Coordinates of C-alpha atoms in Angstrom, one line a residue:
X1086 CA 50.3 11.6 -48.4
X1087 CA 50.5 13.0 -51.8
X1088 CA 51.7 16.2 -50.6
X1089 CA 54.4 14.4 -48.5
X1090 CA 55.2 12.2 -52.2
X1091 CA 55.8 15.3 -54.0
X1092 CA 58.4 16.7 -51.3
X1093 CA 60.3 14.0 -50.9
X1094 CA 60.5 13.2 -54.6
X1095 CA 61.0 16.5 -56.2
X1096 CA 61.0 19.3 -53.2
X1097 CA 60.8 22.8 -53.9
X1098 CA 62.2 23.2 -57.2
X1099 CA 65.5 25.6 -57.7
X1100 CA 63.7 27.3 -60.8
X1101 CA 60.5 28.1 -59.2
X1102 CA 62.3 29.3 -56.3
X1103 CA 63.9 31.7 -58.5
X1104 CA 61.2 32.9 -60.0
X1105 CA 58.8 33.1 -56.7
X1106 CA 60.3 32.2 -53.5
X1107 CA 58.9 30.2 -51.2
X1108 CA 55.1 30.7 -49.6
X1109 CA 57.0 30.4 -46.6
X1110 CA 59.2 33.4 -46.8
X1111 CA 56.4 34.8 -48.4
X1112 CA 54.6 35.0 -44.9
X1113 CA 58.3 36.0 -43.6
X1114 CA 58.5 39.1 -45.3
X1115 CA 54.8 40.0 -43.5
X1116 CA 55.9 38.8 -40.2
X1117 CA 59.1 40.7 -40.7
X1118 CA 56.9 43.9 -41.7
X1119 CA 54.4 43.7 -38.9
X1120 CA 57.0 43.5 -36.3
X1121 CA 58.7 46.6 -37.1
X1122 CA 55.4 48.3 -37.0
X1123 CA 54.2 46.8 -33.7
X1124 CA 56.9 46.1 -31.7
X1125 CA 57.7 49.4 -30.3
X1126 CA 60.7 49.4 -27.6
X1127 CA 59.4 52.4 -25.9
X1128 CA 55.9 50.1 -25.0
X1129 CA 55.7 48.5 -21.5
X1130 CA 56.6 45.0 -21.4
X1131 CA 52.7 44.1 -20.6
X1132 CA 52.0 46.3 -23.9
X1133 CA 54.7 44.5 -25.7
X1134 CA 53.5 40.9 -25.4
X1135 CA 49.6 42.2 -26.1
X1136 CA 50.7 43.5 -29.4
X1137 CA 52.5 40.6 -30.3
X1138 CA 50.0 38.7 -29.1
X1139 CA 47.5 40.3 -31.3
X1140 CA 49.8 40.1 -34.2
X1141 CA 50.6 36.3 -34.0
X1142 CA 46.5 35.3 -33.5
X1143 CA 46.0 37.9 -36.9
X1144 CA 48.8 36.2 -39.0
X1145 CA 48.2 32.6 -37.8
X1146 CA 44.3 32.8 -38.5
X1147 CA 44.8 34.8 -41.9
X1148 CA 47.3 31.9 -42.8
X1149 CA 44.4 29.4 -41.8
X1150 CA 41.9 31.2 -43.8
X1151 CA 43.9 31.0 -46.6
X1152 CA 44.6 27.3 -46.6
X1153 CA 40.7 27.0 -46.1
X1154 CA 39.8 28.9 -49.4
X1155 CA 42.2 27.6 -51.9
X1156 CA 40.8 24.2 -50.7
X1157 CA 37.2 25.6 -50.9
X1158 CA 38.2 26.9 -54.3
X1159 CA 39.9 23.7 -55.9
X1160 CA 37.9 21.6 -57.7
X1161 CA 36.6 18.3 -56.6
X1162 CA 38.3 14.4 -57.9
X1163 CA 41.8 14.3 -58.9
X1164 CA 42.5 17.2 -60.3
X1165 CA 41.5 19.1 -56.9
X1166 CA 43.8 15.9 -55.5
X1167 CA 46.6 17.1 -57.3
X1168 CA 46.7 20.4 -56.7
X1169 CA 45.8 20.4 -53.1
X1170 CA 48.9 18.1 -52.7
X1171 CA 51.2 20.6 -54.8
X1172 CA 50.0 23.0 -52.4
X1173 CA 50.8 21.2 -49.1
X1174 CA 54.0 19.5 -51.0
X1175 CA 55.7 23.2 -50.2
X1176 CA 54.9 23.2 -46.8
X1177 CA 56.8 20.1 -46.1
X1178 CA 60.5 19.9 -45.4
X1179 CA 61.3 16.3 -45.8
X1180 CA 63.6 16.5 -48.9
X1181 CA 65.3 20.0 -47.7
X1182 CA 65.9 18.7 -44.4
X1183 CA 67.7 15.3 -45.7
X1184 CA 69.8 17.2 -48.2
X1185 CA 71.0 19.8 -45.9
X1186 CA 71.9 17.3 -43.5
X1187 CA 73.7 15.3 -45.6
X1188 CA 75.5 18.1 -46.3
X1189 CA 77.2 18.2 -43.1
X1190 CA 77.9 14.6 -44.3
X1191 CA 79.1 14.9 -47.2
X1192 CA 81.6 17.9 -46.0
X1193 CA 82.7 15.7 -43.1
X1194 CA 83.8 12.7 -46.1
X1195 CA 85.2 14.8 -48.7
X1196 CA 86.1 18.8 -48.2
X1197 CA 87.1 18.6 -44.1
X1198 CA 86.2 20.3 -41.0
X1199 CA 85.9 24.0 -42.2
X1200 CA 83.2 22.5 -45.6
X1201 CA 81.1 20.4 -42.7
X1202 CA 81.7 24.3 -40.4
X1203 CA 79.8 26.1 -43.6
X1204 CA 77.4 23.4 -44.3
X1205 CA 76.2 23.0 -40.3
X1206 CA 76.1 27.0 -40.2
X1207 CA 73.0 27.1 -42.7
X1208 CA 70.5 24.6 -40.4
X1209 CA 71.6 25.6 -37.2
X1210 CA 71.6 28.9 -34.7
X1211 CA 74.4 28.4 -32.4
X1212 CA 78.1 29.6 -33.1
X1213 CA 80.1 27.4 -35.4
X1214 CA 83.0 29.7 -36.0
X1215 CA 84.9 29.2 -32.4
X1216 CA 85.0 25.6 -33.0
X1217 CA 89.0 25.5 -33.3
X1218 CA 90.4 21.8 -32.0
X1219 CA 89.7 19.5 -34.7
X1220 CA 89.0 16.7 -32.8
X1221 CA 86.1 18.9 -30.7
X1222 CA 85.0 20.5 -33.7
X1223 CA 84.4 17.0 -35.6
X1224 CA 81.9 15.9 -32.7
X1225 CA 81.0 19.5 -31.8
X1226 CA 79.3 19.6 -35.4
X1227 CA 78.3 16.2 -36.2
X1228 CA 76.1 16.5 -32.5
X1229 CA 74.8 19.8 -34.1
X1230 CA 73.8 18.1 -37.5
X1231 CA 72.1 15.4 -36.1
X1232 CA 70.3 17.5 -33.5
X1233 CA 69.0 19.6 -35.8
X1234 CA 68.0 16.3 -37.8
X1235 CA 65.8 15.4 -35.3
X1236 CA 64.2 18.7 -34.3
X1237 CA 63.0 19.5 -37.6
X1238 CA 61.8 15.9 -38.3
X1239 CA 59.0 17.2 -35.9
X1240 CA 59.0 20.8 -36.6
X1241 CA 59.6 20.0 -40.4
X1242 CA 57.9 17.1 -41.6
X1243 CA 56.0 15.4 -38.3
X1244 CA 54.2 18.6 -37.0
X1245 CA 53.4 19.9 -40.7
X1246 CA 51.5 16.0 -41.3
X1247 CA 50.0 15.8 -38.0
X1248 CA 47.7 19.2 -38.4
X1249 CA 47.2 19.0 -42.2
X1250 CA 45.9 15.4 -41.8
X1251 CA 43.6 16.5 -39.0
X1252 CA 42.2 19.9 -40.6
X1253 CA 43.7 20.0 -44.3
X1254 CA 45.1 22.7 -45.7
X1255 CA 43.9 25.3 -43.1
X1256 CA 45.7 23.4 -40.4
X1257 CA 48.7 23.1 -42.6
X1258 CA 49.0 26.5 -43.6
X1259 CA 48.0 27.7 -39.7
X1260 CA 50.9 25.6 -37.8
X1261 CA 53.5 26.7 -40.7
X1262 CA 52.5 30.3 -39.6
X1263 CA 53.1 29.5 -35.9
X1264 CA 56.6 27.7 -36.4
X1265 CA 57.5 30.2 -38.5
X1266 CA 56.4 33.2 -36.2
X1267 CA 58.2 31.3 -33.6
X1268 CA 61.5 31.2 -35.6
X1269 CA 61.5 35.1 -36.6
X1270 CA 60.4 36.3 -33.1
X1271 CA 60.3 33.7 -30.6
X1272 CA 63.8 34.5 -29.1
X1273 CA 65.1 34.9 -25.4
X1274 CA 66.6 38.3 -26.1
X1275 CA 65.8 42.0 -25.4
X1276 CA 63.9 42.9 -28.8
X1277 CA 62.0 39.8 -29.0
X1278 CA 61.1 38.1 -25.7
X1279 CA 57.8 40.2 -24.9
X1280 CA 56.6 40.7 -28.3
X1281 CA 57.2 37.2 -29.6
X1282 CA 56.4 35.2 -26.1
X1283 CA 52.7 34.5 -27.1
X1284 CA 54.4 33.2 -30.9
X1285 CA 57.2 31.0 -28.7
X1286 CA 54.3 29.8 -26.2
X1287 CA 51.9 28.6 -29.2
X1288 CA 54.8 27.0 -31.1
X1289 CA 55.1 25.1 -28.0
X1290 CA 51.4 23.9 -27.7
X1291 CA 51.0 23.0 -31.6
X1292 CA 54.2 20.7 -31.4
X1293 CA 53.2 19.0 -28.5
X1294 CA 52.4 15.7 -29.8
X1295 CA 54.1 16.1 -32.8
X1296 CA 57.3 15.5 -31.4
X1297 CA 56.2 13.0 -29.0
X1298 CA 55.1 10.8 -32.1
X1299 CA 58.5 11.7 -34.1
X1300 CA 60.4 10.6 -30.8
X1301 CA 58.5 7.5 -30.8
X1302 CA 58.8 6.7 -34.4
X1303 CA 62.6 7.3 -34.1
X1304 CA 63.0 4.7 -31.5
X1305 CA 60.5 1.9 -33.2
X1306 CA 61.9 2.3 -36.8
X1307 CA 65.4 2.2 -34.8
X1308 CA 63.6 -1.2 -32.9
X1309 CA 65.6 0.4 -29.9
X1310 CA 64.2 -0.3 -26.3
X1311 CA 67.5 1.7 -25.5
X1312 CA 65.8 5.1 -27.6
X1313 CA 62.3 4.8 -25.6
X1314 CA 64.4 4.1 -22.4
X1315 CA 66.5 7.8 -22.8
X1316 CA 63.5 9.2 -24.3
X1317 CA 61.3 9.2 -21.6
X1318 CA 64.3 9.7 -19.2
X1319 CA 66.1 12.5 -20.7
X1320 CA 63.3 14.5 -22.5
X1321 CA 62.4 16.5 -19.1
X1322 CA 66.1 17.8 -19.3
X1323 CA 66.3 19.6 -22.4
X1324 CA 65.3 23.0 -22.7
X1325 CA 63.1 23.0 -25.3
X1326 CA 59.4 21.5 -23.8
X1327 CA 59.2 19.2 -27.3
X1328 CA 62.8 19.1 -28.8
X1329 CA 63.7 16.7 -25.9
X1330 CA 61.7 14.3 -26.8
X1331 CA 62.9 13.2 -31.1
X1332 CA 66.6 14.4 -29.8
X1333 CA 66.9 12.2 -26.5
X1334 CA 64.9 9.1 -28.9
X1335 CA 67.9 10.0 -32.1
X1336 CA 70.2 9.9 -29.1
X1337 CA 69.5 6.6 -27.4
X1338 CA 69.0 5.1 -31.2
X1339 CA 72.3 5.8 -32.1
X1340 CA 74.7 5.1 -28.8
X1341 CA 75.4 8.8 -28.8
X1342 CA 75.3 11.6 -26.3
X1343 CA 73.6 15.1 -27.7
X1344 CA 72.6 18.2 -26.4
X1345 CA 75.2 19.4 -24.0
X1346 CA 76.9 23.1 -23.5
X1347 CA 76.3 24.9 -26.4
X1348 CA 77.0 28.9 -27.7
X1349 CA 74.4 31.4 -29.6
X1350 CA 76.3 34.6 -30.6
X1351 CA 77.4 36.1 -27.3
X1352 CA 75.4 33.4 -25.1
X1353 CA 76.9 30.1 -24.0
X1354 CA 74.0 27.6 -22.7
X1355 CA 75.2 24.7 -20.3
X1356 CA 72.5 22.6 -21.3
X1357 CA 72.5 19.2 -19.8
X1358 CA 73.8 16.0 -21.9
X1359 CA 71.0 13.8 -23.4
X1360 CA 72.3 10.2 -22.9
X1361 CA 74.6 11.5 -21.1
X1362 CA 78.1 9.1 -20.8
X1363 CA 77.4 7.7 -24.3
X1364 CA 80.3 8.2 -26.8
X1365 CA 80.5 11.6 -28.8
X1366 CA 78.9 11.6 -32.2
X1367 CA 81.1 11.8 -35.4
X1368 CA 80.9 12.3 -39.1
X1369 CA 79.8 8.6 -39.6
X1370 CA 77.0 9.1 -36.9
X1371 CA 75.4 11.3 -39.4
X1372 CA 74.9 8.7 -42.1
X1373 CA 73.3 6.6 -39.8
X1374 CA 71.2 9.0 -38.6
X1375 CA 69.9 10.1 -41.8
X1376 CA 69.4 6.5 -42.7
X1377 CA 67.1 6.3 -39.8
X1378 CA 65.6 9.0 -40.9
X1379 CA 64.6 8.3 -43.7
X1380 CA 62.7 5.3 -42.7
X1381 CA 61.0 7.4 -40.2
X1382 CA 59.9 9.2 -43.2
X1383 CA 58.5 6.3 -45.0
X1384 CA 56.5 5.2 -41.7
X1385 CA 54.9 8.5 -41.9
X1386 CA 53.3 8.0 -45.1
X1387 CA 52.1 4.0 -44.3
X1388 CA 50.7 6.0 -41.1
X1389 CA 48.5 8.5 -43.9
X1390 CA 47.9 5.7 -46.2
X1391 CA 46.0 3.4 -43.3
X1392 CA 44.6 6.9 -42.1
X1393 CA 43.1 7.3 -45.5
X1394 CA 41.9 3.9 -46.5
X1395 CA 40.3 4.0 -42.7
X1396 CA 38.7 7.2 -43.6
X1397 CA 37.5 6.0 -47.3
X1398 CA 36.2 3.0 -45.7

């Protein structure tokens, strides 16, 4: 809960950022170096997905090991309070997610199409450059904002809670190395789909229930029987085996229709519609889906406080 506080209040701050990075590109830079040392092209496919198999268990249980012995190593009371929640507080995204976001917002209400282009560009994958009618640009990335919004409220903030409240800092610092192993080399494409398919399966497993609880939370906070009803509908459809789930709930909650055809790169994806015949999002749409956001934030941390006053008692 403290951890969560400290994100949302303060985030990761610009000057420290400056002067050290991030823990999490920290790990980045090693997953980036083992995979150019393991993931050979001229290895069999079978070979290819043992290796980076191997790699993915090594990183994720060095990452857990590491969370377990700076919380071994912290004293006990406040003080070890204090710093195992500046710890955790940079393996949260709740801040970064919002601002980003609203972004794409703010672009959209001020600066104009191309702004809101090179805002969305920074938080999402898929091409934003061939997005030339205004009118299908304007939906094309407010659906792509608020997408994004939802995913990483499980991947982000959700998923990040869930395993730190259950096993502290080692479960924090373990599922951070799994989403992030998953976002480096958990692709669908010719260098990455043997060696990162063990990454890609466990991201799967570890946000589970994450992002059934964040699709759940969406919808109550929303007090939408309409979310829960498009939820548990159109969650199946979407290709992602979790994303469904918070995207379909942000969908019904809002009267909009996500999801849908899409392009990465060379690819285009004909993805099925998520509340499908609903209006098309727009710039507006955001707004109110950060807004509900945000309270889905702030039902996270009454969620850790009962947790921990149960616990305490």
């Amino acid at each position: 809960m403290a951890g969560l506080a400290i994100e949302a209040v303060v985030g990761w701050p610009e000057a420290v950022d400056k002067r050290i990075g991030h823990p999490v590109r920290w790990f980045g830079w090693l997953v980036e170096r083992t995979e150019r040392l393991g993931n050979r092209q001229s290895r069999s496919r079978s070979a290819r997905i043992a290796t980076g198999g191997l790699v993915t268990l090594f990183l994720v249980a060095l990452a857990g090991l590491i969370g377990l012995a700076i919380q071994l190593l912290l004293p006990a009371g406040w003080l070890g309070l204090a710093l195992i929640a500046l710890v955790a507080s940079s393996l949260i995204a709740a801040r970064s997610l919002r601002e980003h976001v609203a972004a794409v917002a703010e672009a959209f209400d001020t600066t104009g199409i191309e702004a809101a282009r090179h805002s969305l560009s920074r938080i999402v994958g898929r091409a934003t450059a061939e997005l030339d009618e205004p009118a299908i640009a304007r939906a094309a990335i407010a659906r792509a904002a608020i997408e994004s919004l939802a995913e990483n409220t499980s991947d982000g903030v959700t998923a990040p809670l869930f395993w730190g409240a259950l096993f502290g800092l080692p479960g924090l610092f373990a599922y951070k190395a799994i989403n992030t192993l998953d976002s480096m080399i958990g692709h669908r494409n010719a260098r990455y789909e043997a060696f990162g398919k063990i990454a890609a399966r466990l991201d799967d497993l570890a946000n589970l229930i994450p992002a059934r609880l964040t699709g759940i939370l969406f919808a109550l906070c929303a007090g939408s029987g309409q979310a829960i009803l498009v939820m548990f509908r159109d969650a199946g459809r979407h290709r992602s085996p979790n994303a469904g789930w918070p995207e379909s709930a942000m969908a019904g909650a809002l009267g909009i229709r996500l999801s849908g055809p899409r392009t990465y790169g060379e690819t285009t994806s004909n993805d099925p519609w998520l509340n499908s015949g609903a209006r098309d999002p727009s710039g507006a749409d955001i707004r109110r889906a950060l807004a509900l956001y945000r309270w889905v934030v702030i039902a996270m941390a009454i969620i850790l406080v009962l947790l921990g006053w149960i616990n305490v008692s």
